[in-house]
Short mmCIF file of C-alpha atoms in Angstrom, two decimals:
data_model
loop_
_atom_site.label_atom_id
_atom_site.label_comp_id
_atom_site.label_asym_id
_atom_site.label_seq_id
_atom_site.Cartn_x
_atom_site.Cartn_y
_atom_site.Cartn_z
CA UNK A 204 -30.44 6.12 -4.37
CA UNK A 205 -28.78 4.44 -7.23
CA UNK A 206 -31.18 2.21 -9.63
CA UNK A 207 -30.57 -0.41 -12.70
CA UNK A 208 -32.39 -2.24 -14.61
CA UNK A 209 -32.30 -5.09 -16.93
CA UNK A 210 -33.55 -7.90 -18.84
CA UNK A 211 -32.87 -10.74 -20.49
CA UNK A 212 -35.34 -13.69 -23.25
CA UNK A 213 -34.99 -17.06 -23.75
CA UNK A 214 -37.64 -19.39 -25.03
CA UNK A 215 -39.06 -22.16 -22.67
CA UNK A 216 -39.87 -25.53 -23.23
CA UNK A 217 -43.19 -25.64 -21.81
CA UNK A 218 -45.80 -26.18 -24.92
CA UNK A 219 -48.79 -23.46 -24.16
CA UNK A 220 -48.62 -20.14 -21.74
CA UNK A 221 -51.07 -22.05 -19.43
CA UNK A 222 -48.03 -24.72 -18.38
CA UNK A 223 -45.97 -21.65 -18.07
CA UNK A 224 -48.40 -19.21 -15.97
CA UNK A 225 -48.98 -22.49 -13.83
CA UNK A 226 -44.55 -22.70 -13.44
CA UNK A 227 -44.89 -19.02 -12.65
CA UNK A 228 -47.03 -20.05 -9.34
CA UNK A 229 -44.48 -22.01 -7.96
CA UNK A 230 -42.48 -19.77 -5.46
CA UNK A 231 -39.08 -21.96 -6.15
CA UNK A 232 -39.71 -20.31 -9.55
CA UNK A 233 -38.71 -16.85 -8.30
CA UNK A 234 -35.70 -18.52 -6.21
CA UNK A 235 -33.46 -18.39 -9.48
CA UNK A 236 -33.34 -14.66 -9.74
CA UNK A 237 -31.33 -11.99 -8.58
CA UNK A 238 -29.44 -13.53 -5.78
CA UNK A 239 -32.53 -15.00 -4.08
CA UNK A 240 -31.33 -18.17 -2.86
CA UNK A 241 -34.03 -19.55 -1.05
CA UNK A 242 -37.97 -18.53 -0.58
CA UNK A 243 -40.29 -19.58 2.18
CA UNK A 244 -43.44 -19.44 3.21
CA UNK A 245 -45.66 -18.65 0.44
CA UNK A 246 -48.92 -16.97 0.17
CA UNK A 247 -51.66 -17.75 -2.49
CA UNK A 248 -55.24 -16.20 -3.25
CA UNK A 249 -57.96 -19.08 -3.17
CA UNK A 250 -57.77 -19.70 -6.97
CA UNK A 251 -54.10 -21.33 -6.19
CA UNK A 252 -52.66 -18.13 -7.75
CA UNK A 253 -49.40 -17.43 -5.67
CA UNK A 254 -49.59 -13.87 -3.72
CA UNK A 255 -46.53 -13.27 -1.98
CA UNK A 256 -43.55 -15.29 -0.36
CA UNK A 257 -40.44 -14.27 1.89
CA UNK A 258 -37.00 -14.61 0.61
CA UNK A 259 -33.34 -14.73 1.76
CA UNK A 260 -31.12 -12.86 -1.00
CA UNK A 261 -27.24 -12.74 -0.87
CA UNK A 262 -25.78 -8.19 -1.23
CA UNK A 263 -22.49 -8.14 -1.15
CA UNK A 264 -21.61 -11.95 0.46
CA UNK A 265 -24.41 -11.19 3.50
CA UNK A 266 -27.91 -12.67 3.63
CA UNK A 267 -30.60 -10.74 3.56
CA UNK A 268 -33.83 -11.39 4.81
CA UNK A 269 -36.53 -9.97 2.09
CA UNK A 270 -40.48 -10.21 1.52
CA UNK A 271 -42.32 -10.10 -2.16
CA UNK A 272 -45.34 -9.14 -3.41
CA UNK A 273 -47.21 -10.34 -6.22
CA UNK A 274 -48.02 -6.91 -7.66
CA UNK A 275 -49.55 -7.97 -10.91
CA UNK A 276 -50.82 -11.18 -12.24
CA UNK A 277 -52.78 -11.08 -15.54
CA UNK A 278 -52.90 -14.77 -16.39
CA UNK A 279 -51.70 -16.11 -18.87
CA UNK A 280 -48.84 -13.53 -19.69
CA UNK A 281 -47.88 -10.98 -16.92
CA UNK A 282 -46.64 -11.21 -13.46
CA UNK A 283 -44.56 -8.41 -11.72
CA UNK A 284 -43.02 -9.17 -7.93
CA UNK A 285 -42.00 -6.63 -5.65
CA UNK A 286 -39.24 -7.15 -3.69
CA UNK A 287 -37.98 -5.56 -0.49
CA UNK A 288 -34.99 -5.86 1.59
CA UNK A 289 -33.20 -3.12 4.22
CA UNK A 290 -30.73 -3.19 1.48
CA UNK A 291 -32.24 -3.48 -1.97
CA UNK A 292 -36.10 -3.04 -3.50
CA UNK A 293 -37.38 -3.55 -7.04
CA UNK A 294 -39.29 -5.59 -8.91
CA UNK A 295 -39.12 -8.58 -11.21
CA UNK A 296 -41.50 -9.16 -14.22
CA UNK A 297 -41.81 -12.51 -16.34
CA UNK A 298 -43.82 -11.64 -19.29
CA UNK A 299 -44.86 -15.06 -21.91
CA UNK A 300 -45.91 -15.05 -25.06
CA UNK A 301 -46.34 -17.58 -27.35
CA UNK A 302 -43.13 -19.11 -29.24
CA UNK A 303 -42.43 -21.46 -32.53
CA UNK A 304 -41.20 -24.47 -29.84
CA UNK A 305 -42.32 -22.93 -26.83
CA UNK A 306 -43.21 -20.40 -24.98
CA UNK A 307 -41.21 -17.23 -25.23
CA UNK A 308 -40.18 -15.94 -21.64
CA UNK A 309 -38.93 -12.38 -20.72
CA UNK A 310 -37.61 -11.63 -17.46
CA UNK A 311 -37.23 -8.38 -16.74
CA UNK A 312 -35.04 -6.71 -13.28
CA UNK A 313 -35.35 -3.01 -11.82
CA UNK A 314 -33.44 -2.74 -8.51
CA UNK A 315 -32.77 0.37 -6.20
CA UNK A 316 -30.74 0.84 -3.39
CA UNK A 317 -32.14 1.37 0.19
CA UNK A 318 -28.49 1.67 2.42
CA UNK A 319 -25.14 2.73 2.21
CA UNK A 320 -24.18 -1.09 2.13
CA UNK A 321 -25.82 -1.16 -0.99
CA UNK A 322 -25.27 1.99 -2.41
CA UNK A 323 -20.83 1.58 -2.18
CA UNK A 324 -21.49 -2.13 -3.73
CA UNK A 325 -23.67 -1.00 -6.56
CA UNK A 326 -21.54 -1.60 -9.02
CA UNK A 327 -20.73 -4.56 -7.75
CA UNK A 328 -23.96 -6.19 -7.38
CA UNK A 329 -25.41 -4.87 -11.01
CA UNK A 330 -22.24 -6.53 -12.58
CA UNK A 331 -23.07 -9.59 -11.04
CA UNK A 332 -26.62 -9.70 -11.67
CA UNK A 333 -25.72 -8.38 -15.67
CA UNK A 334 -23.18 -11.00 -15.95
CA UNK A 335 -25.35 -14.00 -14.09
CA UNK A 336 -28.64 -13.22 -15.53
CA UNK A 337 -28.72 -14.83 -18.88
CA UNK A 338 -28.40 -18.11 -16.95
CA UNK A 339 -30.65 -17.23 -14.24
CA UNK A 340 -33.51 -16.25 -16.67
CA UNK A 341 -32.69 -20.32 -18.31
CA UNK A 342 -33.44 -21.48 -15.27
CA UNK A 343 -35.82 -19.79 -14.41
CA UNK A 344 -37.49 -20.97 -17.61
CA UNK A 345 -36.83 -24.34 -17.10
CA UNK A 346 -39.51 -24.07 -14.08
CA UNK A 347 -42.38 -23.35 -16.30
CA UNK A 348 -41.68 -26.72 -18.45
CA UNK A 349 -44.07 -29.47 -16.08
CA UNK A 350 -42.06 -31.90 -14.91
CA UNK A 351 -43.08 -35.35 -17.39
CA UNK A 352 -43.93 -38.43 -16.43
CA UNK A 353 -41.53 -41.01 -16.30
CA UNK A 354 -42.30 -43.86 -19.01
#
């Protein structure tokens, strides 16, 4: 079973870790990561703190149907996701932390294979997700920044 990690920072433009933890709750959140390009029906505990979701995530040009896992949630600054396809399983962890003009954000990726499909395309897939993340951790960012009224 082959494995990778990786992670990348940027600094988000939400103004305490409480506007970012509450961006973190939002399953479209998680969407921007990782080839994940859509997420569905979500779980959350009865303090509105979100538990779990099901995904669809592109390996190798082929959708995937997936399930994650809120695995860790220490509000305001940690939250780890598992999550499992026949193909691919890992987990994703934001980590925040408090930033001069922001809030700093750290996503971090560890993957592992599960088939053959995914084992041959490997390399494949872990070049695209090194060469993509950068962007998807900005965007992913740019979810924890509440939306502003309009003036």
């Amino acid at each position: 079973m082959a494995s990778a990690q990786f992670s990348h920072t940027v600094t988000s433009g939400a103004s305490n870790l409480d506007d970012a933890w509450a961006g973190l709750q939002d399953p479209a959140t998680w969407a921007t990561i990782a080839g994940i390009r859509e997420v569905s029906n979500p779980q959350f505990d009865q303090g509105g703190n979100l538990t779990g979701y099901l995904f669809t995530a592109v390996v190798a040009g082929k959708d995937y149907a997936g399930k994650a896992e809120v695995r860790l949630s220490s509000r305001p600054t940690d939250m780890v996701v598992y999550i499992s396809t026949s193909e691919i399983a890992g987990h994703i962890q934001a980590s925040l932390a408090p930033s001069a003009g922001g809030v700093r954000v750290t996503v971090g990726l560890d993957l592992q294979t599960r088939g053959l499909l995914s084992g041959m395309m490997f390399p494949l897939i872990t070049g695209a997700i090194r060469s993509g993340l950068p962007d998807q951790v900005d965007q992913f960012a740019s979810h924890l920044t509440p939306a502003r009224p309009e003036v």
